[in-house]
PDB file of C-alpha atoms in Angstrom:
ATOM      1  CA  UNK E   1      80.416  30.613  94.759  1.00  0.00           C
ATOM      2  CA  UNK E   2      80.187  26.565  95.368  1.00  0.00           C
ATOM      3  CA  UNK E   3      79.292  25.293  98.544  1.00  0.00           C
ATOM      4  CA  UNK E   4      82.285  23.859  99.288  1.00  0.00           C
ATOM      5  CA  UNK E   5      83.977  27.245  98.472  1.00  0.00           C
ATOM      6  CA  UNK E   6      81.701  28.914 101.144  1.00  0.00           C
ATOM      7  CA  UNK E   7      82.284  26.378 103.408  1.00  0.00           C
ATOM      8  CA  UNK E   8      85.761  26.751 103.204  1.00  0.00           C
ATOM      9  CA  UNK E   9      85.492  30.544 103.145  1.00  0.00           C
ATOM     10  CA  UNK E  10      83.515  30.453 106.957  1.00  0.00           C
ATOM     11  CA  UNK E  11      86.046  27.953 108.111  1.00  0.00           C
ATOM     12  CA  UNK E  12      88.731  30.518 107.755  1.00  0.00           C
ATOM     13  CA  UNK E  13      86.403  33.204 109.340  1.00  0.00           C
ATOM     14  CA  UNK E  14      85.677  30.363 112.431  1.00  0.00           C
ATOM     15  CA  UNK E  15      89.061  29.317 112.400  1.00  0.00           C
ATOM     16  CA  UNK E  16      90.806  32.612 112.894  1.00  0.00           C
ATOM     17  CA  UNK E  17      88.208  33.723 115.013  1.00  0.00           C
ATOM     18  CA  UNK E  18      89.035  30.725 117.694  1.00  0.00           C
ATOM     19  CA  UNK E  19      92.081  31.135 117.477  1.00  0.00           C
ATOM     20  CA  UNK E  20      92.699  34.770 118.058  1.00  0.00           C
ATOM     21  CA  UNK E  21      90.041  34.750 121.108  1.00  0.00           C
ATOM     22  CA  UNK E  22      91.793  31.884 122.940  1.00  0.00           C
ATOM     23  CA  UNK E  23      94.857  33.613 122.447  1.00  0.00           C
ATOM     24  CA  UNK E  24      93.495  37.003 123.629  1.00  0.00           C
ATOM     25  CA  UNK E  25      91.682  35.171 126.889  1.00  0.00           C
ATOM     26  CA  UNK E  26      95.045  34.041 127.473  1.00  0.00           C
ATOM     27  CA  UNK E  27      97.204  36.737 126.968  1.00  0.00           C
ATOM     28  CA  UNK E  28      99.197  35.196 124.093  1.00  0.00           C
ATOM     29  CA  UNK E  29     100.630  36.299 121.243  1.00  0.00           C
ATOM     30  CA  UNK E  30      99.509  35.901 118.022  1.00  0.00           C
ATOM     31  CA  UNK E  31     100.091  36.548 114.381  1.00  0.00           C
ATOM     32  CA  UNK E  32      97.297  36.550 111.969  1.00  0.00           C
ATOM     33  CA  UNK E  33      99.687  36.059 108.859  1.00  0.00           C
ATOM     34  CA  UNK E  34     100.733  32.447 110.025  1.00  0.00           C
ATOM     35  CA  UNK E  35      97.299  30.852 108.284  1.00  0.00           C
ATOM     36  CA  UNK E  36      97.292  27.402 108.671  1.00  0.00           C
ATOM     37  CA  UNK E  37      96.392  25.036 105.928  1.00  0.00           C
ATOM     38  CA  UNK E  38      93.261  24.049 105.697  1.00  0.00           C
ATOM     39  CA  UNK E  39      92.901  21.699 102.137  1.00  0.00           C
ATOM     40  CA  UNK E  40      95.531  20.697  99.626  1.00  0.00           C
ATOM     41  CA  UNK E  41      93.239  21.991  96.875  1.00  0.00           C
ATOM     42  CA  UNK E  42      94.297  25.683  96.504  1.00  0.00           C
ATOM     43  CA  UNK E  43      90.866  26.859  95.199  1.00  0.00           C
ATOM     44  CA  UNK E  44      89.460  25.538  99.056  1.00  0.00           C
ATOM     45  CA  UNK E  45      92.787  27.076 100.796  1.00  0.00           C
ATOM     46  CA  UNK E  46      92.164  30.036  98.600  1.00  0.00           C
ATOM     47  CA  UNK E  47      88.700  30.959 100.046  1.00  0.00           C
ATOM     48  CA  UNK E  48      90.043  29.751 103.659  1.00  0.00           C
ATOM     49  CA  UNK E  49      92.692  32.038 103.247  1.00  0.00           C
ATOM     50  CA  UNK E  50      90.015  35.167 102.190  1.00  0.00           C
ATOM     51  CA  UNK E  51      87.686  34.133 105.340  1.00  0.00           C
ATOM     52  CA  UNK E  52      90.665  33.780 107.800  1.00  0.00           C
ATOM     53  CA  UNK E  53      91.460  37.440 106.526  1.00  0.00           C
ATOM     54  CA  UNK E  54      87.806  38.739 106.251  1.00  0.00           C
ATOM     55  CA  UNK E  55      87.544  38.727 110.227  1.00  0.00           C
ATOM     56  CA  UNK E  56      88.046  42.579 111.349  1.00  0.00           C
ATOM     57  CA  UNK E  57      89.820  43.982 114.880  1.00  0.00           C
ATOM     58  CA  UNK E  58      85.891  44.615 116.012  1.00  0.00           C
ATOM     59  CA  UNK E  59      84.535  40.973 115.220  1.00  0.00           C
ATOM     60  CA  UNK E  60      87.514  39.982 117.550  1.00  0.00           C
ATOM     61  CA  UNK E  61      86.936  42.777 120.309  1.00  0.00           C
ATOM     62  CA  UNK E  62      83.129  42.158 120.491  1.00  0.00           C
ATOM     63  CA  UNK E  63      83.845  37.854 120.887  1.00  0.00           C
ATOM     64  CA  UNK E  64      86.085  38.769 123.429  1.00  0.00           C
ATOM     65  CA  UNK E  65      83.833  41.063 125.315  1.00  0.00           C
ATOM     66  CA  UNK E  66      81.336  38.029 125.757  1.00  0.00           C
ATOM     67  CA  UNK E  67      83.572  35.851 126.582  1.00  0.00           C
ATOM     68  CA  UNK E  68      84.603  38.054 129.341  1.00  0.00           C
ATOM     69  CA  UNK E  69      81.371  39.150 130.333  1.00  0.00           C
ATOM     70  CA  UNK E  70      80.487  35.099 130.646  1.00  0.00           C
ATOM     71  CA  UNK E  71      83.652  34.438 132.481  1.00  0.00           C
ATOM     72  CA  UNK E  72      82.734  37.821 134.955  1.00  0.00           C
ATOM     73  CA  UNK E  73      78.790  36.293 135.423  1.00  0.00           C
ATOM     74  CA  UNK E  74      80.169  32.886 136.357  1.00  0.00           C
ATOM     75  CA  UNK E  75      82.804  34.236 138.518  1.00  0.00           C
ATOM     76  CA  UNK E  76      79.846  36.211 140.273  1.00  0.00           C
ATOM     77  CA  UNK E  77      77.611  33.499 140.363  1.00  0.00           C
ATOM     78  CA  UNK E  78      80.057  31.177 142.269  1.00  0.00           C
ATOM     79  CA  UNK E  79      80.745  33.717 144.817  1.00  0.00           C
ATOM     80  CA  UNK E  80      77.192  34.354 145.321  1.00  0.00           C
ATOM     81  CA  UNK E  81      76.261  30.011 145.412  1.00  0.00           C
ATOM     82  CA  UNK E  82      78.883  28.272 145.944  1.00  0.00           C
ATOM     83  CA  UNK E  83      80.473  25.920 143.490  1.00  0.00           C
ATOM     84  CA  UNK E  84      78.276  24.165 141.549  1.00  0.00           C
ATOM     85  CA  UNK E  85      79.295  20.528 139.238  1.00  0.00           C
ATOM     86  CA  UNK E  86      77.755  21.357 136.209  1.00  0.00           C
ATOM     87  CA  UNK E  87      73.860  20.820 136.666  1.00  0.00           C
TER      88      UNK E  87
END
């Protein structure tokens, strides 16, 4: 495989990963056949397309987990100190 053809094949694996998370976080729906396009070349879409589809129900669970677990720690710390701005 090129370069560009891995590169295009982890895009699809970041893409859908991003995607499906924020949706998740936010209790939206959404539909992992709806790829979007990602190159006009259909070699490049072709290895999006097998990275988008790569990404299985666990890779999902396990990004959501930490996310949740961050958003859970940060909730905690603010109760415990106080608001903080960032620093």
């Amino acid at each position: 495989m090129g370069s560009n053809w891995d590169w295009s094949y982890q895009k699809g694996r970041e893409k859908r990963m991003e995607l499906e998370v924020d949706a998740r976080m936010h209790n939206m729906p959404f539909d992992p056949r709806k790829i979007p396009l990602h190159s006009h070349c259909g070699t490049m879409q072709s290895y999006f397309n097998s990275g988008w589809q790569s990404v299985r129900a666990i890779d999902i669970q396990l990004r959501v987990d930490g996310q949740q677990s961050f958003k859970n720690a940060r909730e905690a710390l603010k109760k415990r100190f106080g608001e903080s701005n960032g620093r």
